[in-house]
Coordinates of C-alpha atoms in Angstrom, one line a residue:
X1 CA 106.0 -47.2 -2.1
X2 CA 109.8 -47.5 -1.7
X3 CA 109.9 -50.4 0.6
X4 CA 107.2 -52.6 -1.9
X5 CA 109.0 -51.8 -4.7
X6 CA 112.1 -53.2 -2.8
X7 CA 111.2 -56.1 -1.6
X8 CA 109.2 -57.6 -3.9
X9 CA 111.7 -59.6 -6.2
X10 CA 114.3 -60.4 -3.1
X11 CA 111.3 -61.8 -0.6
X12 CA 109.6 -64.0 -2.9
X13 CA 113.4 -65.5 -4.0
X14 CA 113.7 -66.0 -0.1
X15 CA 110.7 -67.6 0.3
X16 CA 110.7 -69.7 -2.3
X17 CA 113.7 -71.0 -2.2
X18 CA 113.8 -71.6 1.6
X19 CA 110.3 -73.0 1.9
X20 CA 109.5 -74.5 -1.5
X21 CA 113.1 -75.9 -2.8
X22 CA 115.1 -76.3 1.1
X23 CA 112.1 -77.3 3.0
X24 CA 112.7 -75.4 5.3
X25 CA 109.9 -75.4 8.2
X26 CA 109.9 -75.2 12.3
X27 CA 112.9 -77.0 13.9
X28 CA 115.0 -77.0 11.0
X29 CA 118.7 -75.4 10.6
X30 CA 119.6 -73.4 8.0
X31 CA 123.2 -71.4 6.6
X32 CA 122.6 -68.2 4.7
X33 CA 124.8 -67.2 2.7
X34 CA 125.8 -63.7 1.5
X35 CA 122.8 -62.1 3.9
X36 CA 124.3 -58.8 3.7
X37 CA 122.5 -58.7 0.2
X38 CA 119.2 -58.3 -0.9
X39 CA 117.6 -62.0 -1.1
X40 CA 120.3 -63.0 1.9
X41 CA 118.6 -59.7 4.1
X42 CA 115.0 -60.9 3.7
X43 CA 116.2 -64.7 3.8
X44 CA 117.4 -64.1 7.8
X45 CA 113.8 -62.3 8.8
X46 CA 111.8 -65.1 6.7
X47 CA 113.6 -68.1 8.1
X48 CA 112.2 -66.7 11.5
X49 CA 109.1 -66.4 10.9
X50 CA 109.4 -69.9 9.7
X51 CA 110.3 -71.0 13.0
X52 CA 113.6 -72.7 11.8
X53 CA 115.6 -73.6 14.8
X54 CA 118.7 -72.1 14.0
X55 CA 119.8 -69.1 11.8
X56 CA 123.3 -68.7 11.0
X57 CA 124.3 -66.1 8.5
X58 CA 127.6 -65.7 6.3
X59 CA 128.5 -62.2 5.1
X60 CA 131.2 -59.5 5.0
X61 CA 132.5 -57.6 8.2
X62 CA 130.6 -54.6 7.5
X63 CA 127.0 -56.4 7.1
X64 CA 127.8 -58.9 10.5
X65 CA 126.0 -56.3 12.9
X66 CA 122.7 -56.0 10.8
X67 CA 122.7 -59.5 9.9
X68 CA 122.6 -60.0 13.8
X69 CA 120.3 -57.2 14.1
X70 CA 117.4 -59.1 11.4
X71 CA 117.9 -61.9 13.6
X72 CA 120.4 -64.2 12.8
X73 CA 121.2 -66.8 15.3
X74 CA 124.9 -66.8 14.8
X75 CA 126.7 -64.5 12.3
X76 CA 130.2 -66.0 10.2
X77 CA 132.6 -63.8 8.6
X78 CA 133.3 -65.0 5.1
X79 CA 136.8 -62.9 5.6
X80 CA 137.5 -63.9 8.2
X81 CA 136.3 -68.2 7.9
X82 CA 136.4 -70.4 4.3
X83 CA 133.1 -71.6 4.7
X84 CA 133.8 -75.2 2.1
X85 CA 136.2 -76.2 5.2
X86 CA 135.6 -74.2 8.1
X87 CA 131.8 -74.9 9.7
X88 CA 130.7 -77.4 12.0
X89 CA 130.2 -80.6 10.1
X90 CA 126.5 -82.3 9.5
X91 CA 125.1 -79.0 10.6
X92 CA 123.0 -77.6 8.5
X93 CA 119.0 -79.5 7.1
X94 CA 119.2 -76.4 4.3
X95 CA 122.1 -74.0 2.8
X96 CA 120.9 -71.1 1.1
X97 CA 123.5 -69.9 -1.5
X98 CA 121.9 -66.4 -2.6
X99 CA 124.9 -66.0 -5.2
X100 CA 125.3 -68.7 -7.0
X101 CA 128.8 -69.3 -5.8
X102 CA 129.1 -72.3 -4.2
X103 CA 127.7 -76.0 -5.0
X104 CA 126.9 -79.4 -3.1
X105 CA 129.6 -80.7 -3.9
X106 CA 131.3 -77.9 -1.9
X107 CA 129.8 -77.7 0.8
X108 CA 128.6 -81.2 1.6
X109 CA 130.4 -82.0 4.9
X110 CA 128.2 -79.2 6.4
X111 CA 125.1 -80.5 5.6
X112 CA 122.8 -83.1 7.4
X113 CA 121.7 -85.7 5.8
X114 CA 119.0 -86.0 3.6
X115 CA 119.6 -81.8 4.1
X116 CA 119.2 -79.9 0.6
X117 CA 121.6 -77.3 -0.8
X118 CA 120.0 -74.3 -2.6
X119 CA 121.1 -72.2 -5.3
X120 CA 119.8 -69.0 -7.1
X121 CA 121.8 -70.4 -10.4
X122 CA 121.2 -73.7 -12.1
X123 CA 123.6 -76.3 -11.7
X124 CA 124.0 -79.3 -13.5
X125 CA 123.4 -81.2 -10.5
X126 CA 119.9 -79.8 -9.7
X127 CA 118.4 -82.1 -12.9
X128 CA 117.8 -86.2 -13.5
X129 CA 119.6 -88.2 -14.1
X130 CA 122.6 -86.1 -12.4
X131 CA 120.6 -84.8 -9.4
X132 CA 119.4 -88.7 -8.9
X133 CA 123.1 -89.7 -8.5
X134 CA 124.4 -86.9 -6.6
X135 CA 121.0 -88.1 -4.7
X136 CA 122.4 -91.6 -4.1
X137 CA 126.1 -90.9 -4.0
X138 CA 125.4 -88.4 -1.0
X139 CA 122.3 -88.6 1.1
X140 CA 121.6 -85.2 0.1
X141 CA 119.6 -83.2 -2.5
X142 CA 121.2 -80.0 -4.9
X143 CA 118.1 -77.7 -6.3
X144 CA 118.1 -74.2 -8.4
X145 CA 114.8 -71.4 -7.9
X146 CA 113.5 -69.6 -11.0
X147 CA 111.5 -67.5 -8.9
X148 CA 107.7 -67.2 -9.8
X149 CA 105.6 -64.1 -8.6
X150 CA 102.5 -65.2 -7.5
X151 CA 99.7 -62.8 -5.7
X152 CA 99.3 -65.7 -2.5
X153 CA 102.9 -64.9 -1.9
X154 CA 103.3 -61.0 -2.3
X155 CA 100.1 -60.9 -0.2
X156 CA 102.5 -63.3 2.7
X157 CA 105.5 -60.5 2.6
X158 CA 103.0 -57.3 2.8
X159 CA 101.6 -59.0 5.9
X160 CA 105.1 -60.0 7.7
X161 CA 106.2 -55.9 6.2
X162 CA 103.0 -55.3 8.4
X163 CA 104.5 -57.2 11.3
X164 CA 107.7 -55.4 11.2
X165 CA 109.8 -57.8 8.6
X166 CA 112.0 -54.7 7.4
X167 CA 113.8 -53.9 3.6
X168 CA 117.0 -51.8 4.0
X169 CA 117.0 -48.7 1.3
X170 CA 120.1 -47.6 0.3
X171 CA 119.4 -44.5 -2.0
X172 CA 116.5 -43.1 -3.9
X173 CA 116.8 -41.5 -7.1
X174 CA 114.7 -40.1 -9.6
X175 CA 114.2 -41.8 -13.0
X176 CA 116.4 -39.2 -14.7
X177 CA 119.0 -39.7 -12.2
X178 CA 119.0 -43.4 -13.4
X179 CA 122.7 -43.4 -14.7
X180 CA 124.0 -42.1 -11.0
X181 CA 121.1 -45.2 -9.4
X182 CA 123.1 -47.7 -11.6
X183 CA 126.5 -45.9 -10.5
X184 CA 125.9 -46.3 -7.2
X185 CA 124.2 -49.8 -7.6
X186 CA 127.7 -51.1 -9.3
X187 CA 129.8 -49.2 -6.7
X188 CA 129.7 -51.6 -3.9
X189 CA 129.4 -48.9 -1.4
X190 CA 125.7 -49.4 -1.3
X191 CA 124.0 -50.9 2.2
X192 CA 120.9 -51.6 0.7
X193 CA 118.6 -51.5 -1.9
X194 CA 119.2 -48.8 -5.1
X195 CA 115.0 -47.4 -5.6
X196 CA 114.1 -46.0 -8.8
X197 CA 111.5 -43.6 -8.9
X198 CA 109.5 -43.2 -11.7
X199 CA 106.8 -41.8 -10.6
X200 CA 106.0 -38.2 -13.3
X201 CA 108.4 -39.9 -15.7
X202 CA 111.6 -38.3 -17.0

């Protein structure tokens, strides 16, 4: 019960975003970034089972080794590399941007063409007439994911959960712990996700 009620909300972003907005299917390249987090954890193990030729994932030093470990292709250390200058150029058919950081317009020269950046927050950029210019101005495409839970999808994570697709769980707290859950949640010191229990109330 800890693991669905973890990776619900992160998987479906992941899939839908990768899949539905990027694309992204067998063959294809693909940057992840922030996949230390939740959405960028579940992005690496989805884009496999997608069959996308290449993985590369961008996060802190401390998340390099799991992000490796979920199956990442090649792991880049956003302390260590600016990724808006630093990557291979035309590399990429789809950029994931789990937090909402970054733009097209940034990260362009790593892109292929006709490749297609994707964003957990709207930008200007994702809607006509702007996202018909940037279109036509670059060769390539700038979308945004308001995440839709449907039942065909959950049903797609709890089999790939089945198959070993794993969530990592930080803590667990009780519903009456809730103000240390949040505490911990804001710390940045957390490796995972923050469960809530609510199970027999407060």
């Amino acid at each position: 019960m800890d693991v669905a009620a973890a990776v619900t909300t992160e998987a479906l972003t992941a899939i839908q975003a990768m899949r539905d907005k990027g694309g992204l299917s067998k063959g294809k390249s693909i940057l992840i970034i922030a996949a230390g987090g939740g959405v960028g954890t579940q992005a690496v193990q989805i884009a496999k089972v997608l069959k996308a030729g290449s993985v590369h994932a961008v996060c802190s030093t401390k998340d390099a080794s799991n992000a490796t470990k979920l199956g990442a292709d090649l792991v880049i250390d956003r302390t260590k590399k600016d990724i808006t200058k630093a990557l291979d150029a035309a590399s990429y058919d789809v950029i994931f941007d789990t937090t909402g950081k970054y733009s097209l317009m940034k990260m362009r020269y790593a892109m292929k063409k006709g490749g297609t950046f994707v964003s957990t927050i709207p930008n200007i950029t994702d809607y006509p007439p702007f996202s018909w210019i940037v279109g036509i101005a670059t060769g390539k495409h700038s979308k945004s994911l308001m995440v839709k839970c449907n039942r065909q999808d959950l049903e797609l994570v709890g089999e790939w959960m089945k198959a070993g697709m794993t969530v990592p769980i930080d803590s667990v707290y009780d519903i009456k712990d809730i103000d240390d859950a949040r505490e911990r949640q804001e710390s940045g010191k957390k490796s995972g996700r923050v469960v809530i229990k609510v199970v027999d109330g407060w």
